[in-house]
Amino acid sequence: MNYRELAVQAVEAKKKAYAKYSNFHVGAALLTKSGKVYEGANIENSSYSLTICAERTAAFSAILHGEKDFEAIAIAGDSESFTPPCGACRQVLLELCGENLDVVLVDPNSNIKTFKLKELIPFSFSEENLNK
Ligand code: THU
């Protein structure tokens, strides 16, 4: 699977968003090294702070299926331009997918822009910092 195909899956996943409060739909498609794709979408709540982002639903789904090695995540949102992952999702992706994950952003015209996760979360906190 190439990153253009992964981007198409993120746009498809966006249709599954439960975003009745913000009306801002986000889809994610997380690609494992073995070639499997796990979709995610944002799921909101009337108690707003319980909302979870698309990137995290994708990552949690993959982890629950026993996945450990990840290649890339594509993210498509309702922004006029690219929708970058929020800070909380950067931290969670770092924990579960590693700093070498490719983050593929998709805009409404199907342009893509790719970053390494470590570029998006420099000087990060991780398990190494817990070794006092
Ligand atoms: N959202 C995501 O799903 N991913 C992000 O990285 C940014 C924000 C969702 C959360 C909320 O449901 C809506 O977008 C508006 O913030």
GROMACS .gro file of N, CA and C and ligand atoms in nm:
model
  412
    1MET      N    1   0.085  -0.121   0.000
    1MET     CA    2   0.000   0.000   0.000
    1MET      C    3   0.087   0.125   0.000
    2ASN      N    4   0.061   0.217  -0.092
    2ASN     CA    5   0.138   0.342  -0.091
    2ASN      C    6   0.061   0.450  -0.011
    3TYR      N    7   0.128   0.562   0.010
    3TYR     CA    8   0.068   0.663   0.099
    3TYR      C    9  -0.052   0.733   0.036
    4ARG      N   10  -0.059   0.733  -0.096
    4ARG     CA   11  -0.180   0.789  -0.162
    4ARG      C   12  -0.301   0.701  -0.131
    5GLU      N   13  -0.280   0.570  -0.136
    5GLU     CA   14  -0.390   0.477  -0.104
    5GLU      C   15  -0.428   0.488   0.044
    6LEU      N   16  -0.328   0.505   0.128
    6LEU     CA   17  -0.355   0.521   0.272
    6LEU      C   18  -0.436   0.649   0.296
    7ALA      N   19  -0.403   0.753   0.222
    7ALA     CA   20  -0.475   0.880   0.232
    7ALA      C   21  -0.623   0.862   0.194
    8VAL      N   22  -0.648   0.784   0.091
    8VAL     CA   23  -0.786   0.758   0.049
    8VAL      C   24  -0.862   0.687   0.162
    9GLN      N   25  -0.794   0.596   0.231
    9GLN     CA   26  -0.859   0.525   0.343
    9GLN      C   27  -0.890   0.620   0.459
   10ALA      N   28  -0.804   0.718   0.482
   10ALA     CA   29  -0.831   0.816   0.588
   10ALA      C   30  -0.955   0.899   0.552
   11VAL      N   31  -0.967   0.934   0.426
   11VAL     CA   32  -1.085   1.011   0.381
   11VAL      C   33  -1.211   0.924   0.398
   12GLU      N   34  -1.202   0.797   0.368
   12GLU     CA   35  -1.314   0.703   0.386
   12GLU      C   36  -1.351   0.694   0.535
   13ALA      N   37  -1.249   0.681   0.620
   13ALA     CA   38  -1.272   0.666   0.764
   13ALA      C   39  -1.341   0.791   0.822
   14LYS      N   40  -1.313   0.905   0.762
   14LYS     CA   41  -1.373   1.031   0.809
   14LYS      C   42  -1.527   1.023   0.809
   15LYS      N   43  -1.583   0.943   0.719
   15LYS     CA   44  -1.729   0.928   0.710
   15LYS      C   45  -1.787   0.863   0.835
   16LYS      N   46  -1.701   0.794   0.912
   16LYS     CA   47  -1.748   0.724   1.032
   16LYS      C   48  -1.741   0.812   1.157
   17ALA      N   49  -1.692   0.935   1.142
   17ALA     CA   50  -1.679   1.023   1.259
   17ALA      C   51  -1.815   1.045   1.326
   18TYR      N   52  -1.811   1.050   1.459
   18TYR     CA   53  -1.930   1.085   1.537
   18TYR      C   54  -1.897   1.223   1.594
   19ALA      N   55  -1.936   1.326   1.520
   19ALA     CA   56  -1.889   1.462   1.551
   19ALA      C   57  -2.007   1.559   1.554
   20LYS      N   58  -2.111   1.522   1.631
   20LYS     CA   59  -2.234   1.602   1.628
   20LYS      C   60  -2.221   1.735   1.700
   21TYR      N   61  -2.117   1.756   1.780
   21TYR     CA   62  -2.103   1.882   1.854
   21TYR      C   63  -2.017   1.982   1.779
   22SER      N   64  -1.903   1.937   1.730
   22SER     CA   65  -1.815   2.030   1.657
   22SER      C   66  -1.848   2.032   1.508
   23ASN      N   67  -1.911   1.926   1.459
   23ASN     CA   68  -1.933   1.908   1.315
   23ASN      C   69  -1.802   1.912   1.237
   24PHE      N   70  -1.694   1.877   1.305
   24PHE     CA   71  -1.562   1.871   1.241
   24PHE      C   72  -1.522   1.723   1.239
   25HIS      N   73  -1.521   1.668   1.118
   25HIS     CA   74  -1.500   1.524   1.103
   25HIS      C   75  -1.353   1.497   1.071
   26VAL      N   76  -1.300   1.395   1.137
   26VAL     CA   77  -1.159   1.358   1.113
   26VAL      C   78  -1.154   1.206   1.094
   27GLY      N   79  -1.075   1.164   0.996
   27GLY     CA   80  -1.052   1.021   0.973
   27GLY      C   81  -0.904   0.992   0.977
   28ALA      N   82  -0.870   0.871   1.020
   28ALA     CA   83  -0.730   0.830   1.023
   28ALA      C   84  -0.719   0.688   0.971
   29ALA      N   85  -0.604   0.658   0.911
   29ALA     CA   86  -0.577   0.521   0.865
   29ALA      C   87  -0.433   0.491   0.903
   30LEU      N   88  -0.419   0.391   0.991
   30LEU     CA   89  -0.287   0.356   1.047
   30LEU      C   90  -0.238   0.228   0.980
   31LEU      N   91  -0.122   0.237   0.917
   31LEU     CA   92  -0.065   0.126   0.839
   31LEU      C   93   0.042   0.054   0.922
   32THR      N   94   0.028  -0.078   0.935
   32THR     CA   95   0.130  -0.155   1.006
   32THR      C   96   0.241  -0.194   0.908
   33LYS      N   97   0.353  -0.237   0.964
   33LYS     CA   98   0.465  -0.281   0.877
   33LYS      C   99   0.426  -0.403   0.797
   34SER      N  100   0.329  -0.481   0.848
   34SER     CA  101   0.287  -0.601   0.773
   34SER      C  102   0.182  -0.568   0.667
   35GLY      N  103   0.143  -0.441   0.657
   35GLY     CA  104   0.053  -0.400   0.549
   35GLY      C  105  -0.094  -0.391   0.586
   36LYS      N  106  -0.127  -0.413   0.715
   36LYS     CA  107  -0.268  -0.400   0.756
   36LYS      C  108  -0.300  -0.254   0.785
   37VAL      N  109  -0.426  -0.217   0.768
   37VAL     CA  110  -0.468  -0.080   0.795
   37VAL      C  111  -0.578  -0.081   0.900
   38TYR      N  112  -0.563   0.005   1.002
   38TYR     CA  113  -0.665   0.024   1.105
   38TYR      C  114  -0.721   0.164   1.093
   39GLU      N  115  -0.852   0.171   1.080
   39GLU     CA  116  -0.916   0.301   1.066
   39GLU      C  117  -0.949   0.361   1.201
   40GLY      N  118  -0.959   0.493   1.202
   40GLY     CA  119  -1.005   0.564   1.321
   40GLY      C  120  -1.085   0.685   1.278
   41ALA      N  121  -1.170   0.733   1.369
   41ALA     CA  122  -1.245   0.856   1.345
   41ALA      C  123  -1.272   0.920   1.481
   42ASN      N  124  -1.293   1.050   1.481
   42ASN     CA  125  -1.320   1.114   1.611
   42ASN      C  126  -1.460   1.076   1.661
   43ILE      N  127  -1.469   1.058   1.793
   43ILE     CA  128  -1.595   1.021   1.857
   43ILE      C  129  -1.619   1.118   1.971
   44GLU      N  130  -1.722   1.201   1.955
   44GLU     CA  131  -1.747   1.309   2.052
   44GLU      C  132  -1.847   1.266   2.158
   45ASN      N  133  -1.864   1.354   2.255
   45ASN     CA  134  -1.954   1.326   2.366
   45ASN      C  135  -2.018   1.456   2.411
   46SER      N  136  -2.142   1.448   2.461
   46SER     CA  137  -2.209   1.568   2.512
   46SER      C  138  -2.131   1.627   2.631
   47SER      N  139  -2.056   1.543   2.700
   47SER     CA  140  -1.960   1.591   2.799
   47SER      C  141  -1.829   1.608   2.721
   48TYR      N  142  -1.810   1.729   2.668
   48TYR     CA  143  -1.716   1.751   2.559
   48TYR      C  144  -1.575   1.694   2.580
   49SER      N  145  -1.529   1.702   2.704
   49SER     CA  146  -1.389   1.663   2.726
   49SER      C  147  -1.368   1.512   2.711
   50LEU      N  148  -1.476   1.437   2.698
   50LEU     CA  149  -1.462   1.292   2.679
   50LEU      C  150  -1.442   1.254   2.533
   51THR      N  151  -1.444   1.353   2.448
   51THR     CA  152  -1.419   1.331   2.305
   51THR      C  153  -1.283   1.266   2.283
   52ILE      N  154  -1.277   1.178   2.184
   52ILE     CA  155  -1.149   1.119   2.147
   52ILE      C  156  -1.123   1.143   1.998
   53CYS      N  157  -0.998   1.170   1.967
   53CYS     CA  158  -0.960   1.203   1.830
   53CYS      C  159  -0.947   1.078   1.742
   54ALA      N  160  -0.951   1.102   1.614
   54ALA     CA  161  -0.941   0.996   1.513
   54ALA      C  162  -0.810   0.916   1.526
   55GLU      N  163  -0.700   0.989   1.548
   55GLU     CA  164  -0.569   0.923   1.553
   55GLU      C  165  -0.562   0.824   1.667
   56ARG      N  166  -0.620   0.864   1.782
   56ARG     CA  167  -0.614   0.775   1.897
   56ARG      C  168  -0.708   0.656   1.882
   57THR      N  169  -0.825   0.674   1.821
   57THR     CA  170  -0.911   0.556   1.802
   57THR      C  171  -0.841   0.455   1.710
   58ALA      N  172  -0.772   0.504   1.609
   58ALA     CA  173  -0.699   0.414   1.518
   58ALA      C  174  -0.588   0.341   1.593
   59ALA      N  175  -0.510   0.415   1.671
   59ALA     CA  176  -0.397   0.354   1.741
   59ALA      C  177  -0.446   0.252   1.845
   60PHE      N  178  -0.552   0.285   1.918
   60PHE     CA  179  -0.601   0.193   2.020
   60PHE      C  180  -0.658   0.067   1.956
   61SER      N  181  -0.725   0.084   1.844
   61SER     CA  182  -0.780  -0.033   1.774
   61SER      C  183  -0.666  -0.126   1.731
   62ALA      N  184  -0.561  -0.070   1.676
   62ALA     CA  185  -0.447  -0.152   1.630
   62ALA      C  186  -0.381  -0.225   1.748
   63ILE      N  187  -0.361  -0.153   1.857
   63ILE     CA  188  -0.298  -0.214   1.974
   63ILE      C  189  -0.385  -0.329   2.028
   64LEU      N  190  -0.515  -0.308   2.028
   64LEU     CA  191  -0.606  -0.412   2.078
   64LEU      C  192  -0.606  -0.535   1.988
   65HIS      N  193  -0.562  -0.517   1.864
   65HIS     CA  194  -0.550  -0.632   1.773
   65HIS      C  195  -0.409  -0.691   1.776
   66GLY      N  196  -0.328  -0.646   1.872
   66GLY     CA  197  -0.197  -0.707   1.891
   66GLY      C  198  -0.086  -0.650   1.805
   67GLU      N  199  -0.113  -0.540   1.735
   67GLU     CA  200  -0.010  -0.482   1.646
   67GLU      C  201   0.097  -0.411   1.728
   68LYS      N  202   0.220  -0.418   1.676
   68LYS     CA  203   0.333  -0.355   1.746
   68LYS      C  204   0.420  -0.270   1.655
   69ASP      N  205   0.418  -0.299   1.526
   69ASP     CA  206   0.509  -0.232   1.432
   69ASP      C  207   0.432  -0.152   1.329
   70PHE      N  208   0.460  -0.023   1.329
   70PHE     CA  209   0.381   0.067   1.246
   70PHE      C  210   0.467   0.144   1.147
   71GLU      N  211   0.407   0.173   1.033
   71GLU     CA  212   0.476   0.241   0.923
   71GLU      C  213   0.431   0.387   0.911
   72ALA      N  214   0.300   0.407   0.908
   72ALA     CA  215   0.248   0.541   0.878
   72ALA      C  216   0.105   0.557   0.926
   73ILE      N  217   0.068   0.683   0.948
   73ILE     CA  218  -0.074   0.715   0.973
   73ILE      C  219  -0.113   0.828   0.879
   74ALA      N  220  -0.226   0.811   0.811
   74ALA     CA  221  -0.280   0.919   0.728
   74ALA      C  222  -0.395   0.984   0.804
   75ILE      N  223  -0.406   1.116   0.791
   75ILE     CA  224  -0.507   1.192   0.866
   75ILE      C  225  -0.578   1.288   0.771
   76ALA      N  226  -0.711   1.279   0.769
   76ALA     CA  227  -0.791   1.369   0.685
   76ALA      C  228  -0.896   1.436   0.772
   77GLY      N  229  -0.905   1.568   0.766
   77GLY     CA  230  -1.004   1.640   0.846
   77GLY      C  231  -1.083   1.737   0.762
   78ASP      N  232  -1.174   1.809   0.828
   78ASP     CA  233  -1.260   1.903   0.757
   78ASP      C  234  -1.198   2.041   0.736
   79SER      N  235  -1.071   2.059   0.771
   79SER     CA  236  -1.006   2.189   0.750
   79SER      C  237  -1.000   2.223   0.601
   80GLU      N  238  -0.990   2.351   0.571
   80GLU     CA  239  -0.972   2.392   0.431
   80GLU      C  240  -0.837   2.346   0.378
   81SER      N  241  -0.742   2.334   0.470
   81SER     CA  242  -0.610   2.286   0.432
   81SER      C  243  -0.583   2.153   0.505
   82PHE      N  244  -0.458   2.128   0.542
   82PHE     CA  245  -0.425   2.004   0.613
   82PHE      C  246  -0.476   2.009   0.757
   83THR      N  247  -0.503   1.892   0.815
   83THR     CA  248  -0.541   1.883   0.956
   83THR      C  249  -0.428   1.813   1.031
   84PRO      N  250  -0.345   1.888   1.101
   84PRO     CA  251  -0.235   1.824   1.175
   84PRO      C  252  -0.286   1.761   1.304
   85PRO      N  253  -0.219   1.657   1.352
   85PRO     CA  254  -0.264   1.592   1.476
   85PRO      C  255  -0.246   1.684   1.597
   86CYS      N  256  -0.339   1.677   1.691
   86CYS     CA  257  -0.329   1.760   1.812
   86CYS      C  258  -0.212   1.711   1.899
   87GLY      N  259  -0.177   1.790   1.996
   87GLY     CA  260  -0.063   1.757   2.082
   87GLY      C  261  -0.081   1.625   2.156
   88ALA      N  262  -0.203   1.601   2.205
   88ALA     CA  263  -0.228   1.477   2.280
   88ALA      C  264  -0.207   1.357   2.188
   89CYS      N  265  -0.253   1.366   2.066
   89CYS     CA  266  -0.237   1.253   1.972
   89CYS      C  267  -0.090   1.233   1.936
   90ARG      N  268  -0.015   1.341   1.924
   90ARG     CA  269   0.129   1.327   1.895
   90ARG      C  270   0.195   1.245   2.005
   91GLN      N  271   0.161   1.277   2.128
   91GLN     CA  272   0.221   1.206   2.242
   91GLN      C  273   0.180   1.059   2.242
   92VAL      N  274   0.054   1.031   2.215
   92VAL     CA  275   0.005   0.892   2.216
   92VAL      C  276   0.066   0.813   2.099
   93LEU      N  277   0.075   0.875   1.982
   93LEU     CA  278   0.137   0.807   1.867
   93LEU      C  279   0.284   0.777   1.895
   94LEU      N  280   0.350   0.872   1.963
   94LEU     CA  281   0.492   0.850   1.997
   94LEU      C  282   0.506   0.727   2.086
   95GLU      N  283   0.419   0.717   2.184
   95GLU     CA  284   0.423   0.603   2.277
   95GLU      C  285   0.398   0.470   2.206
   96LEU      N  286   0.295   0.467   2.121
   96LEU     CA  287   0.248   0.339   2.067
   96LEU      C  288   0.308   0.304   1.931
   97CYS      N  289   0.348   0.405   1.856
   97CYS     CA  290   0.392   0.379   1.717
   97CYS      C  291   0.538   0.416   1.693
   98GLY      N  292   0.597   0.495   1.781
   98GLY     CA  293   0.739   0.528   1.769
   98GLY      C  294   0.766   0.652   1.687
   99GLU      N  295   0.886   0.710   1.714
   99GLU     CA  296   0.919   0.841   1.655
   99GLU      C  297   0.942   0.837   1.504
  100ASN      N  298   0.962   0.717   1.448
  100ASN     CA  299   0.986   0.707   1.304
  100ASN      C  300   0.859   0.690   1.221
  101LEU      N  301   0.746   0.693   1.288
  101LEU     CA  302   0.618   0.685   1.216
  101LEU      C  303   0.609   0.798   1.113
  102ASP      N  304   0.565   0.765   0.992
  102ASP     CA  305   0.535   0.870   0.894
  102ASP      C  306   0.393   0.920   0.917
  103VAL      N  307   0.378   1.050   0.921
  103VAL     CA  308   0.247   1.113   0.941
  103VAL      C  309   0.210   1.180   0.809
  104VAL      N  310   0.106   1.126   0.748
  104VAL     CA  311   0.067   1.167   0.612
  104VAL      C  312  -0.060   1.251   0.622
  105LEU      N  313  -0.047   1.382   0.599
  105LEU     CA  314  -0.164   1.469   0.608
  105LEU      C  315  -0.228   1.481   0.469
  106VAL      N  316  -0.361   1.485   0.469
  106VAL     CA  317  -0.436   1.488   0.343
  106VAL      C  318  -0.524   1.612   0.342
  107ASP      N  319  -0.517   1.693   0.238
  107ASP     CA  320  -0.606   1.810   0.233
  107ASP      C  321  -0.728   1.778   0.146
  108PRO      N  322  -0.827   1.869   0.142
  108PRO     CA  323  -0.951   1.838   0.068
  108PRO      C  324  -0.930   1.819  -0.082
  109ASN      N  325  -0.817   1.864  -0.135
  109ASN     CA  326  -0.790   1.841  -0.279
  109ASN      C  327  -0.706   1.715  -0.301
  110SER      N  328  -0.694   1.636  -0.194
  110SER     CA  329  -0.616   1.511  -0.199
  110SER      C  330  -0.466   1.531  -0.213
  111ASN      N  331  -0.420   1.653  -0.184
  111ASN     CA  332  -0.274   1.671  -0.174
  111ASN      C  333  -0.229   1.604  -0.046
  112ILE      N  334  -0.106   1.551  -0.047
  112ILE     CA  335  -0.054   1.495   0.077
  112ILE      C  336   0.080   1.559   0.114
  113LYS      N  337   0.104   1.560   0.244
  113LYS     CA  338   0.227   1.618   0.299
  113LYS      C  339   0.271   1.521   0.408
  114THR      N  340   0.397   1.476   0.402
  114THR     CA  341   0.442   1.372   0.496
  114THR      C  342   0.549   1.426   0.590
  115PHE      N  343   0.534   1.395   0.718
  115PHE     CA  344   0.631   1.432   0.821
  115PHE      C  345   0.672   1.304   0.895
  116LYS      N  346   0.789   1.307   0.958
  116LYS     CA  347   0.822   1.205   1.057
  116LYS      C  348   0.760   1.251   1.188
  117LEU      N  349   0.707   1.156   1.266
  117LEU     CA  350   0.646   1.195   1.393
  117LEU      C  351   0.745   1.274   1.479
  118LYS      N  352   0.873   1.235   1.476
  118LYS     CA  353   0.970   1.306   1.561
  118LYS      C  354   0.985   1.453   1.524
  119GLU      N  355   0.954   1.489   1.400
  119GLU     CA  356   0.957   1.631   1.361
  119GLU      C  357   0.841   1.706   1.425
  120LEU      N  358   0.732   1.634   1.450
  120LEU     CA  359   0.610   1.699   1.500
  120LEU      C  360   0.606   1.706   1.653
  121ILE      N  361   0.694   1.629   1.717
  121ILE     CA  362   0.699   1.633   1.863
  121ILE      C  363   0.845   1.626   1.910
  122PRO      N  364   0.918   1.738   1.887
  122PRO     CA  365   1.059   1.740   1.927
  122PRO      C  366   1.073   1.751   2.079
  123PHE      N  367   1.189   1.711   2.129
  123PHE     CA  368   1.222   1.720   2.272
  123PHE      C  369   1.106   1.667   2.357
  124SER      N  370   1.065   1.545   2.323
  124SER     CA  371   0.943   1.490   2.384
  124SER      C  372   0.972   1.417   2.514
  125PHE      N  373   0.869   1.398   2.590
  125PHE     CA  374   0.875   1.315   2.711
  125PHE      C  375   0.845   1.172   2.671
  126SER      N  376   0.930   1.078   2.719
  126SER     CA  377   0.902   0.938   2.688
  126SER      C  378   0.950   0.852   2.805
  127GLU      N  379   0.940   0.721   2.787
  127GLU     CA  380   0.975   0.629   2.897
  127GLU      C  381   1.117   0.650   2.947
  128GLU      N  382   1.208   0.695   2.858
  128GLU     CA  383   1.347   0.718   2.902
  128GLU      C  384   1.356   0.820   3.016
  129ASN      N  385   1.264   0.916   3.015
  129ASN     CA  386   1.265   1.019   3.118
  129ASN      C  387   1.220   0.966   3.254
  130LEU      N  388   1.164   0.846   3.255
  130LEU     CA  389   1.117   0.789   3.382
  130LEU      C  390   1.230   0.719   3.457
  131ASN      N  391   1.343   0.696   3.388
  131ASN     CA  392   1.458   0.634   3.454
  131ASN      C  393   1.538   0.741   3.528
  132LYS      N  394   1.482   0.791   3.632
  132LYS     CA  395   1.529   0.904   3.713
  132LYS      C  396   1.678   0.934   3.714
  133THU     N1  397  -0.979   1.608   1.629
  133THU     C1  398  -0.925   1.490   1.586
  133THU     O1  399  -0.996   1.391   1.568
  133THU     N2  400  -0.791   1.486   1.564
  133THU     C2  401  -0.707   1.591   1.583
  133THU     O2  402  -0.586   1.574   1.580
  133THU     C3  403  -0.762   1.725   1.604
  133THU     C4  404  -0.902   1.727   1.652
  133THU     C5  405  -1.125   1.613   1.656
  133THU     C6  406  -1.160   1.626   1.802
  133THU     C7  407  -1.297   1.690   1.793
  133THU     O3  408  -1.393   1.587   1.779
  133THU     C8  409  -1.294   1.771   1.666
  133THU     O4  410  -1.181   1.725   1.592
  133THU     C9  411  -1.279   1.922   1.688
  133THU     O5  412  -1.173   1.950   1.771
   0.00000   0.00000   0.00000
